[in-house]
Coordinates of N, CA and C in Angstrom, one line a residue:
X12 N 3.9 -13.1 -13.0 CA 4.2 -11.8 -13.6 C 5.2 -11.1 -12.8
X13 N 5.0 -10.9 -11.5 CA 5.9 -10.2 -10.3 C 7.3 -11.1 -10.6
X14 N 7.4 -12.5 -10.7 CA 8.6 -12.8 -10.9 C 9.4 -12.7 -12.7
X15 N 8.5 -12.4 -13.3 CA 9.0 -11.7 -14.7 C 9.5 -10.6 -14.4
X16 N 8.9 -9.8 -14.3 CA 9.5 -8.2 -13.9 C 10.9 -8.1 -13.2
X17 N 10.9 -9.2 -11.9 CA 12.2 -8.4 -11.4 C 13.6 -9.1 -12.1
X18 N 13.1 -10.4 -13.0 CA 14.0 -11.0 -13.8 C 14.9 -10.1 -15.0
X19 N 13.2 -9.2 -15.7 CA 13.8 -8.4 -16.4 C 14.7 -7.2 -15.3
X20 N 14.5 -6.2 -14.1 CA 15.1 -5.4 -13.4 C 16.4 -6.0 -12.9
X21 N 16.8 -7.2 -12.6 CA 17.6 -8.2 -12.8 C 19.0 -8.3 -14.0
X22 N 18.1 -8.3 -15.2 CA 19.4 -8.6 -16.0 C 19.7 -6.8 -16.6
X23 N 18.6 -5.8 -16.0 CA 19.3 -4.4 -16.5 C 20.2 -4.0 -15.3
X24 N 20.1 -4.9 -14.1 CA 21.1 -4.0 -13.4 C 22.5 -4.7 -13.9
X25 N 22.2 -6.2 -13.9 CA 23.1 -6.9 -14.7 C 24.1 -5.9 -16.4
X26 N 23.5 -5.5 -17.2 CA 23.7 -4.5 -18.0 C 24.5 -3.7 -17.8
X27 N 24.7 -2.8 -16.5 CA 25.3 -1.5 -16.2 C 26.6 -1.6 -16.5
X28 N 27.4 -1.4 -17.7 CA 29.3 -1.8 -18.0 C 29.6 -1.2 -17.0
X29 N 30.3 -1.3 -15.5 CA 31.1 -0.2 -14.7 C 32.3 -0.4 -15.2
X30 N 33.2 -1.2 -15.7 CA 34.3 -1.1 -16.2 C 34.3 -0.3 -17.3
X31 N 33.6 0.1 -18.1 CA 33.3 0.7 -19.7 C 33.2 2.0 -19.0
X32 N 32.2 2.5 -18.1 CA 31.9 3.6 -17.7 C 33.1 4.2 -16.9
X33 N 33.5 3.6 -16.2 CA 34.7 3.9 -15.2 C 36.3 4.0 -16.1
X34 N 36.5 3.4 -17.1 CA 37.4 3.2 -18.2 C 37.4 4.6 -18.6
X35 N 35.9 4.8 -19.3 CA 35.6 5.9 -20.5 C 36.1 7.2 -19.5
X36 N 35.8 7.0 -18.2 CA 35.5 8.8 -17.4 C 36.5 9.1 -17.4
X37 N 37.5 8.1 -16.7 CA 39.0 8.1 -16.0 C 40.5 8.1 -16.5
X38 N 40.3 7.4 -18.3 CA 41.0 6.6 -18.4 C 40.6 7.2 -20.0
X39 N 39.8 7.4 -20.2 CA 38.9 7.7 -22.0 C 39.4 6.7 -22.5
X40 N 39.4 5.2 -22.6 CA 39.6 4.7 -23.3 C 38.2 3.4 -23.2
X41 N 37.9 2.7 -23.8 CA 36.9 1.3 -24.1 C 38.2 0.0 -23.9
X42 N 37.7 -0.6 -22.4 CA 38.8 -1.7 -22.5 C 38.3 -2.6 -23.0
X43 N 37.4 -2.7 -23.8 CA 37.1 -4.1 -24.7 C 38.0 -3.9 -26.2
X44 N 39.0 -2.8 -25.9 CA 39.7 -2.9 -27.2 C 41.2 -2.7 -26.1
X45 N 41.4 -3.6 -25.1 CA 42.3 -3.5 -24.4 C 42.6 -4.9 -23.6
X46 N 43.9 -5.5 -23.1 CA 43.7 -6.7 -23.1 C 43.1 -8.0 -23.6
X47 N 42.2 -8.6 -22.6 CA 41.5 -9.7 -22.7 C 40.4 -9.3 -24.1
X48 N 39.9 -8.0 -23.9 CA 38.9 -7.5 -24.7 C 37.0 -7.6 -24.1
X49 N 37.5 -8.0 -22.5 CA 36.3 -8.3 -22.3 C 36.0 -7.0 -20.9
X50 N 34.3 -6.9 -20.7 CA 34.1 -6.0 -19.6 C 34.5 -6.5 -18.3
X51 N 35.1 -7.7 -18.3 CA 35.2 -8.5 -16.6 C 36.4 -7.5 -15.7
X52 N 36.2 -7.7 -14.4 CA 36.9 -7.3 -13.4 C 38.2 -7.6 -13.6
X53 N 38.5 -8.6 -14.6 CA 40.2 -9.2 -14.2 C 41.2 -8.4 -15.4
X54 N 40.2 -8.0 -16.5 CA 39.9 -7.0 -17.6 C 40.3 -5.7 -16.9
X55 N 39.7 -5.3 -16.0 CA 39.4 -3.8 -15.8 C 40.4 -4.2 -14.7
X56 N 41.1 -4.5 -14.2 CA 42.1 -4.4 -13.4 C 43.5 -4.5 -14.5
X57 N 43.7 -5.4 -14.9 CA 45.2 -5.3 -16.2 C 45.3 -4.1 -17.0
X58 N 44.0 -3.4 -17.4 CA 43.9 -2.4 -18.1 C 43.7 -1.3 -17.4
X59 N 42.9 -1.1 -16.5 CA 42.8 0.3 -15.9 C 43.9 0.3 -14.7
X60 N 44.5 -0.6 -14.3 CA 44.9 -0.9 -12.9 C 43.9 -0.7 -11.6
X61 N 44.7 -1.4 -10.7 CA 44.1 -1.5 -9.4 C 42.9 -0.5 -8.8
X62 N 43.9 0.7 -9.2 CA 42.7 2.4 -8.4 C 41.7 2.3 -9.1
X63 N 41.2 1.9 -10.5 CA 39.9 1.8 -11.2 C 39.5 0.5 -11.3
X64 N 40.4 -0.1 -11.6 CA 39.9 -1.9 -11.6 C 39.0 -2.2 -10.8
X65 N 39.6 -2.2 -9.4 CA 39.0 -2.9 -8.5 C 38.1 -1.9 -8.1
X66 N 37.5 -0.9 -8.0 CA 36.1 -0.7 -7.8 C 35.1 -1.1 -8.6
X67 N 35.5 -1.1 -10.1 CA 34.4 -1.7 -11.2 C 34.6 -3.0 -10.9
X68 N 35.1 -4.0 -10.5 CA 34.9 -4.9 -10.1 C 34.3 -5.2 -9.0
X69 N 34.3 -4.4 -8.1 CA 33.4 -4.3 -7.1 C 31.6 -4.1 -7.5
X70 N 32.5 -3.2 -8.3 CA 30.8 -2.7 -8.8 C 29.9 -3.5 -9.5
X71 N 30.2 -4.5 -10.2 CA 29.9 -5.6 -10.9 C 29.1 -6.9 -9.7
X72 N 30.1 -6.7 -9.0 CA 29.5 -7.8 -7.5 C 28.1 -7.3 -7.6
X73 N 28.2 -6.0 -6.9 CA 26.7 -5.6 -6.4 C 25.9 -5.4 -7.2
X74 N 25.8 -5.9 -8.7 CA 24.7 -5.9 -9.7 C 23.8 -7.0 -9.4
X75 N 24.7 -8.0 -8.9 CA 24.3 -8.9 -8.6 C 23.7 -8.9 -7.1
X76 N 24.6 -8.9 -6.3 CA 24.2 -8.6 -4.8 C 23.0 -8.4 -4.3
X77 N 22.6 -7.0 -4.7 CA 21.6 -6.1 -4.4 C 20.7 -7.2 -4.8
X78 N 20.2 -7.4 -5.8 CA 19.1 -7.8 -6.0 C 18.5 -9.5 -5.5
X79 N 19.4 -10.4 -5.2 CA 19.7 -11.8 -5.3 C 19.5 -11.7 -3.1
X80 N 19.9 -10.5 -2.6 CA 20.1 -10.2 -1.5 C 18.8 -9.9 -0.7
X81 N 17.9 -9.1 -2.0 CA 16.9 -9.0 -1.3 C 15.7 -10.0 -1.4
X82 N 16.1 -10.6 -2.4 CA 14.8 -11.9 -2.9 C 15.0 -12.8 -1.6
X83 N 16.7 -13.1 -1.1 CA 16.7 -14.0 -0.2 C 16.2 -13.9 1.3
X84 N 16.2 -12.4 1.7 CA 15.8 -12.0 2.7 C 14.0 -11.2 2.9
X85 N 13.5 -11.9 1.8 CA 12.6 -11.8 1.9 C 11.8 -10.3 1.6
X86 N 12.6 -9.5 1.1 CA 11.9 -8.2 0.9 C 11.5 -7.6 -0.3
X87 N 12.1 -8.8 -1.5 CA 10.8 -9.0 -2.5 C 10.3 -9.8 -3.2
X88 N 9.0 -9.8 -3.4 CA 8.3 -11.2 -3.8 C 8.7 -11.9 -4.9
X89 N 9.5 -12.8 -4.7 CA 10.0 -13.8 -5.6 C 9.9 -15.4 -5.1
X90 N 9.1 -16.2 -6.3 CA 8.3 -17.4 -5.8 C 9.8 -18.7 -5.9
X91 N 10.6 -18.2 -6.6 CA 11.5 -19.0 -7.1 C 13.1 -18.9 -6.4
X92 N 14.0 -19.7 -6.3 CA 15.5 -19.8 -5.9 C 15.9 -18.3 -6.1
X93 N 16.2 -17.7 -5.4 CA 16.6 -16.1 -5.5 C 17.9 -16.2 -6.8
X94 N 18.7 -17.4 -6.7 CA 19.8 -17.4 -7.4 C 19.4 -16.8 -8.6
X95 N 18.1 -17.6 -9.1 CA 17.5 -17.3 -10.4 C 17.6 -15.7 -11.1
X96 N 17.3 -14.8 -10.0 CA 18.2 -13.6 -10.3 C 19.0 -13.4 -10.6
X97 N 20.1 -13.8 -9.8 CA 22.1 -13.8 -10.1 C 21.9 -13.9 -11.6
X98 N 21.5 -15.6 -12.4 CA 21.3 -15.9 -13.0 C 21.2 -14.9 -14.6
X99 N 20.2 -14.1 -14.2 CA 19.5 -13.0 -14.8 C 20.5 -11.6 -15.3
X100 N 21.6 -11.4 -13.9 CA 21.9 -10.4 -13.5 C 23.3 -10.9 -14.6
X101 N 23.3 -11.9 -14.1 CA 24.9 -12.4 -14.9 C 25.0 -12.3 -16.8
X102 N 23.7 -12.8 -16.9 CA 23.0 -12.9 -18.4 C 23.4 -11.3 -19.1
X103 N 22.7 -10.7 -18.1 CA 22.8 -8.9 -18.2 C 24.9 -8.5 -18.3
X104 N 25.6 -8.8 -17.5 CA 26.5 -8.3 -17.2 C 27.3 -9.2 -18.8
X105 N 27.2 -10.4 -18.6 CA 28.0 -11.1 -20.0 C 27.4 -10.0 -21.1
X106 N 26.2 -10.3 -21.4 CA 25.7 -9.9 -22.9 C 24.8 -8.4 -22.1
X107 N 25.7 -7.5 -22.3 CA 24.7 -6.2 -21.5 C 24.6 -5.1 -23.0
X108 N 22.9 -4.8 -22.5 CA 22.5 -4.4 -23.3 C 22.7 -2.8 -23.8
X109 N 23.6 -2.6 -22.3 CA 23.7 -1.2 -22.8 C 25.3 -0.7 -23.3
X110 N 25.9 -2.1 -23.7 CA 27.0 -2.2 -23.8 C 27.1 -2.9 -25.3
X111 N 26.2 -2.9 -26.0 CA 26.4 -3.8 -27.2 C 26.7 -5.2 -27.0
X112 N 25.9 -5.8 -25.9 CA 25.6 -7.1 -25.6 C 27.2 -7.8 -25.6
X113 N 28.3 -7.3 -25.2 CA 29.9 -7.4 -25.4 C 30.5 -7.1 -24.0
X114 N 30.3 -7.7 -22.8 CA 30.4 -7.6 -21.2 C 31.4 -8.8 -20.5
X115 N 31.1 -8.8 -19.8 CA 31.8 -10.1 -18.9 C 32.2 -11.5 -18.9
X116 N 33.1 -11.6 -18.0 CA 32.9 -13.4 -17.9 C 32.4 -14.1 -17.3
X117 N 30.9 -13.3 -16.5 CA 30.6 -14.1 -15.3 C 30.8 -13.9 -14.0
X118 N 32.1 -14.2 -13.7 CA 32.7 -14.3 -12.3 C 32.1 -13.3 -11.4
X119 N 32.2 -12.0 -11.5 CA 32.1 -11.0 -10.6 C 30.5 -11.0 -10.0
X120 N 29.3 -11.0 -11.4 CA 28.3 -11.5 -10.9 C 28.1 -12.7 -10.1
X121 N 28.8 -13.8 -10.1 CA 28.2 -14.9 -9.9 C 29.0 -14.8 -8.0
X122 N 29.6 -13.9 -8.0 CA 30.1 -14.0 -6.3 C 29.2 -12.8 -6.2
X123 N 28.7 -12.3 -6.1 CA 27.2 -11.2 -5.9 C 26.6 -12.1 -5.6
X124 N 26.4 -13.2 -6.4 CA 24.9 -13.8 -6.2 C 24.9 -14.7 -5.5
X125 N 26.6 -15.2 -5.0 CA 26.6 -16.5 -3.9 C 26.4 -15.6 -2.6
X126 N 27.2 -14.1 -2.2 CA 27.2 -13.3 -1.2 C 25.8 -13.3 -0.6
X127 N 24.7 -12.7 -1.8 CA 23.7 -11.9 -1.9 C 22.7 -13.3 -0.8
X128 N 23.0 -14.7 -1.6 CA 22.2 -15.9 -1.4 C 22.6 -16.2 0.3
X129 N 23.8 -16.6 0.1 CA 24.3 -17.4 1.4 C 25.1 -16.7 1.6
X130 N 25.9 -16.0 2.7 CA 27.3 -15.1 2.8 C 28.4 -16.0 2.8
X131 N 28.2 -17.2 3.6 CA 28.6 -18.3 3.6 C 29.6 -19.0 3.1
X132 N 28.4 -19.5 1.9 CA 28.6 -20.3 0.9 C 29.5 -19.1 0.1
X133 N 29.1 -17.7 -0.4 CA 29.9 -16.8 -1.0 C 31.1 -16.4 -0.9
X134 N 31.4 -16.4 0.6 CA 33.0 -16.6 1.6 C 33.7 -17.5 0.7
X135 N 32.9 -19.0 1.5 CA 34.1 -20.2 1.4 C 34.4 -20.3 0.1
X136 N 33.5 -20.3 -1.5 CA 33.8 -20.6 -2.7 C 34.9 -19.2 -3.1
X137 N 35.0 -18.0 -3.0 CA 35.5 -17.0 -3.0 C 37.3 -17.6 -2.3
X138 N 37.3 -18.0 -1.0 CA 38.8 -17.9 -0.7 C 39.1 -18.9 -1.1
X139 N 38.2 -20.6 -1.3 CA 38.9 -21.5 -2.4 C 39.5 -20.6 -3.9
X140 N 38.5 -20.3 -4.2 CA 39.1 -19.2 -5.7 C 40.4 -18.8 -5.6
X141 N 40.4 -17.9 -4.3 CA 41.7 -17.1 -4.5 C 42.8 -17.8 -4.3
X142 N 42.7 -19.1 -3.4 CA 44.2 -19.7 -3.1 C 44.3 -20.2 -4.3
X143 N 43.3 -21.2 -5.1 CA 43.6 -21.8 -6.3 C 44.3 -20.9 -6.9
X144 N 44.2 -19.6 -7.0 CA 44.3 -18.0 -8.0 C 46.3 -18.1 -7.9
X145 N 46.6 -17.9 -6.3 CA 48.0 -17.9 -6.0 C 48.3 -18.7 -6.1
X146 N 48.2 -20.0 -6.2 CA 48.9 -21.4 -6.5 C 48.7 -21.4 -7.6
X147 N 48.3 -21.4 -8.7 CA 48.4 -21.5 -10.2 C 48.6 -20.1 -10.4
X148 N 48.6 -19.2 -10.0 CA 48.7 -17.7 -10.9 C 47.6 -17.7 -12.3
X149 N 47.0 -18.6 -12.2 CA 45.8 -18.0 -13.2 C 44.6 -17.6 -13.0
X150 N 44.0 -16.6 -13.4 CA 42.5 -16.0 -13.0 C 41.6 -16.9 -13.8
X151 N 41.9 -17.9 -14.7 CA 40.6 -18.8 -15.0 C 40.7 -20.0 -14.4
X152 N 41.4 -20.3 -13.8 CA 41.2 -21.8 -13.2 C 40.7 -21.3 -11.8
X153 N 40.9 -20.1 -11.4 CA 40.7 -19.9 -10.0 C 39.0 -19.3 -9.9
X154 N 38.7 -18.8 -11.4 CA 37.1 -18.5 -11.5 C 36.1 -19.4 -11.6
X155 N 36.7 -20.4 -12.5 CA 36.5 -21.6 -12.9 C 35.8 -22.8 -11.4
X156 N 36.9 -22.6 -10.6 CA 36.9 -23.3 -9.2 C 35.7 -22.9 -8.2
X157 N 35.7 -21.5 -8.3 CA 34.5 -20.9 -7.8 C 33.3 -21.4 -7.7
X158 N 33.1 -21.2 -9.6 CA 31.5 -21.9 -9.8 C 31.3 -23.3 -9.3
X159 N 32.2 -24.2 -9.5 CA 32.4 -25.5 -9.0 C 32.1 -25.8 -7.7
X160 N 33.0 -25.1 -6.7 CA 33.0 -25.1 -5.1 C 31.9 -24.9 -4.9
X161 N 31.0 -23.9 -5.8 CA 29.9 -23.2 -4.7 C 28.6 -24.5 -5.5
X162 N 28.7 -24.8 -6.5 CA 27.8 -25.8 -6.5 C 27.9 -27.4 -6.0
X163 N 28.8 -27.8 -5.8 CA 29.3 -28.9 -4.8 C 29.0 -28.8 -3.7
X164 N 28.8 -27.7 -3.3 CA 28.3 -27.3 -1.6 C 26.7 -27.2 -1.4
X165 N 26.1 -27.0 -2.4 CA 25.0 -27.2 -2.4 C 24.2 -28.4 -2.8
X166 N 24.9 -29.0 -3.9 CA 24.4 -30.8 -4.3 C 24.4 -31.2 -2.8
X167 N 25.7 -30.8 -1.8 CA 25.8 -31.8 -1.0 C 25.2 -31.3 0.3
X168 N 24.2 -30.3 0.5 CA 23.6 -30.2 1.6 C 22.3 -30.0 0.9
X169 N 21.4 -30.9 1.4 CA 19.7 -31.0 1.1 C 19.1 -29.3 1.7
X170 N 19.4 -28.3 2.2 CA 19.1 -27.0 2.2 C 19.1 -26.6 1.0
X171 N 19.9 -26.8 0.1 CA 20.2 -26.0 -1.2 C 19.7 -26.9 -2.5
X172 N 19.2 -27.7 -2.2 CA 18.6 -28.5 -3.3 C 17.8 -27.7 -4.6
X173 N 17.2 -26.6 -3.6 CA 16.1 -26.2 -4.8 C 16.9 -25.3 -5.5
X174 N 18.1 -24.9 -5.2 CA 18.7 -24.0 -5.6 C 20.1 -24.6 -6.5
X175 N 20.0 -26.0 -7.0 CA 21.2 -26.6 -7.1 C 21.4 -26.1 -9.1
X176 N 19.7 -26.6 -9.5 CA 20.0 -25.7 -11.2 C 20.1 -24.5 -11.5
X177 N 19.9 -23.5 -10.9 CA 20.6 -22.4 -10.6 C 21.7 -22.0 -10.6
X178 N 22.4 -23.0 -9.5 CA 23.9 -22.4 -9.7 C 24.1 -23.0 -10.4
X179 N 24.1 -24.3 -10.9 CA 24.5 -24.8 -12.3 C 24.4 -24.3 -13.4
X180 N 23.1 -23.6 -13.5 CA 23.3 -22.5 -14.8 C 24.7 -21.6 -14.8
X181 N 24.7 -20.8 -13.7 CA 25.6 -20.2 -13.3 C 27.2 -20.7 -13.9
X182 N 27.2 -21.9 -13.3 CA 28.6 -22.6 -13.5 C 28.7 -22.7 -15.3
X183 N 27.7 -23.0 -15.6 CA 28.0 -23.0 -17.1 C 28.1 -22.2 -18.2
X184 N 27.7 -20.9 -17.3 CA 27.9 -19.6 -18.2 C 29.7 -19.3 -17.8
X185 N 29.9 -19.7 -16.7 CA 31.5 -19.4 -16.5 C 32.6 -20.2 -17.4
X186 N 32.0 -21.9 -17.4 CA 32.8 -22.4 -18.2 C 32.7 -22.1 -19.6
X187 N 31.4 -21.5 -20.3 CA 31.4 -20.8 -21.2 C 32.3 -19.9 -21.8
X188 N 32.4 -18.8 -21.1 CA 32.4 -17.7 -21.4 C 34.1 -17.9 -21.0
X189 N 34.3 -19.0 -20.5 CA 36.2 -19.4 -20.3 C 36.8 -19.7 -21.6
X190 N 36.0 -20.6 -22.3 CA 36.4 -21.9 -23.1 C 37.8 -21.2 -24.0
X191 N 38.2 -19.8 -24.4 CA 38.9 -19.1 -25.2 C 40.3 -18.9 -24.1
X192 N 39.9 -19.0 -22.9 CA 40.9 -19.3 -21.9 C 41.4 -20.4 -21.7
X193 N 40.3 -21.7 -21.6 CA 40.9 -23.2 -21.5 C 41.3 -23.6 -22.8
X194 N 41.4 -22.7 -24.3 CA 42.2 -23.3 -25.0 C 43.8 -22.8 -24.9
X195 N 43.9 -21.1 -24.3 CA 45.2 -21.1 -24.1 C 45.7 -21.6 -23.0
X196 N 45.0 -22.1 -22.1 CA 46.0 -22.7 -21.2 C 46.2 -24.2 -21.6
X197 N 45.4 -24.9 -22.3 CA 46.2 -25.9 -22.8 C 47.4 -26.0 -23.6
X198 N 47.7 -25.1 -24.4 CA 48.8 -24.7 -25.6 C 50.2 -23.9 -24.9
X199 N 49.3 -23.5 -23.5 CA 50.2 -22.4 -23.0 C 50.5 -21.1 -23.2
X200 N 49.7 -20.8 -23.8 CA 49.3 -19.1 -24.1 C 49.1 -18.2 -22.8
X201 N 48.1 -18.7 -21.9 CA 47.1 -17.9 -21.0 C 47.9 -17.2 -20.0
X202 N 47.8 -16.1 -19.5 CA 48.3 -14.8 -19.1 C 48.6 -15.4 -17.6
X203 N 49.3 -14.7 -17.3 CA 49.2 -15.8 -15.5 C 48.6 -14.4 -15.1
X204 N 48.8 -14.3 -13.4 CA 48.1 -13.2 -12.7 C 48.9 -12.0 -12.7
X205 N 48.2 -10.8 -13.4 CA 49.4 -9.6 -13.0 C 48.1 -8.6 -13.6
X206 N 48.7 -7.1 -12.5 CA 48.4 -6.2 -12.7 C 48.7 -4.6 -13.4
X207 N 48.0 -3.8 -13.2 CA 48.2 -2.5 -14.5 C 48.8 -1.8 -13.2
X208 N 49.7 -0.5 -13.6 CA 50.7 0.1 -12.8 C 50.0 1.1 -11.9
X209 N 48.9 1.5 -12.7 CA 48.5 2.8 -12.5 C 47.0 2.6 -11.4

């Protein structure tokens, strides 16, 4: 029951749109009718630019973070892979409830929840991301790489075993919630990396 509860406190902190909130205050506009159309960080950076972007994308981390951070260090009772939170948090941030279930792509929770887990493992998959990000100039192949790196690191060290379907869920809600991106980059549509002015 104690691990039901914090699954559900999990996917409501997951829920919180900071890009939608931080959009609406700053900016009065809904960027889900802007760019990509989605609540992600890479969304709230093209659209709001950098000065708003990147704190709601920050903010989005620590939905995850906080919670995945404390399961790992022991300061709340959770019987299961702390990931399983992320998991939860990510569920919340994609399909958030206080957003008309119309939120993210994953990414921003799912580096919360590597941070939150292992700092580590959250580092190394994170600056793989980013070099992939500047050598291809695209934000999905470089998010995409993320989920990958960080579950390849764990298949391959028996520490992380119990935690390996976890991030695999993880990885699969990314390649999900991409698939609208891996069609245009096959055709050649997909946006390379750039930012909003303001």
């Amino acid at each position: 029951m104690n691990e039901f509860i914090w699954i559900i406190i999990a996917y409501l902190l997951g829920s919180i749109p900071f890009s939608l909130i931080i959009g609406m205050i700053f900016k009065k506009i809904d960027i889900r009718n802007h760019g990509s159309g989605n609540l992600g960080g890479t969304n709230a950076v093209r659209v709001l630019g950098a000065k708003y972007g990147v704190p709601a994308g920050l903010l989005d981390i620590s939905k995850a973070l906080i919670v995945v951070y404390l399961a790992s260090s022991g300061n709340i009772d959770f019987g299961y892979s702390p990931i399983y939170l992320g998991v939860a948090a990510t569920i919340g941030h994609c399909y958030p409830l206080f957003a008309k279930f119309r939120g993210g792509k994953a990414v921003s929770t799912t580096m919360g929840t590597l941070l939150g887990f292992s700092p580590v493992i959250g580092m190394v998959a994170i600056v793989i991301a980013i070099i992939v990000i500047l050598v291809s100039k695209y934000v999905s192949v470089g998010s995409t790489v993320l989920g990958l790196s960080a579950l390849l690191i764990m298949i391959f060290n028996p520490n992380y075993y119990s935690s390996v379907i976890a991030c695999s869920i993880l990885f699969v809600f990314i390649i999900y919630r991409h698939i609208p991106n891996y069609k245009r980059l096959a055709n050649g549509t997909e946006n390379k990396l750039s930012f909003g002015k303001n």
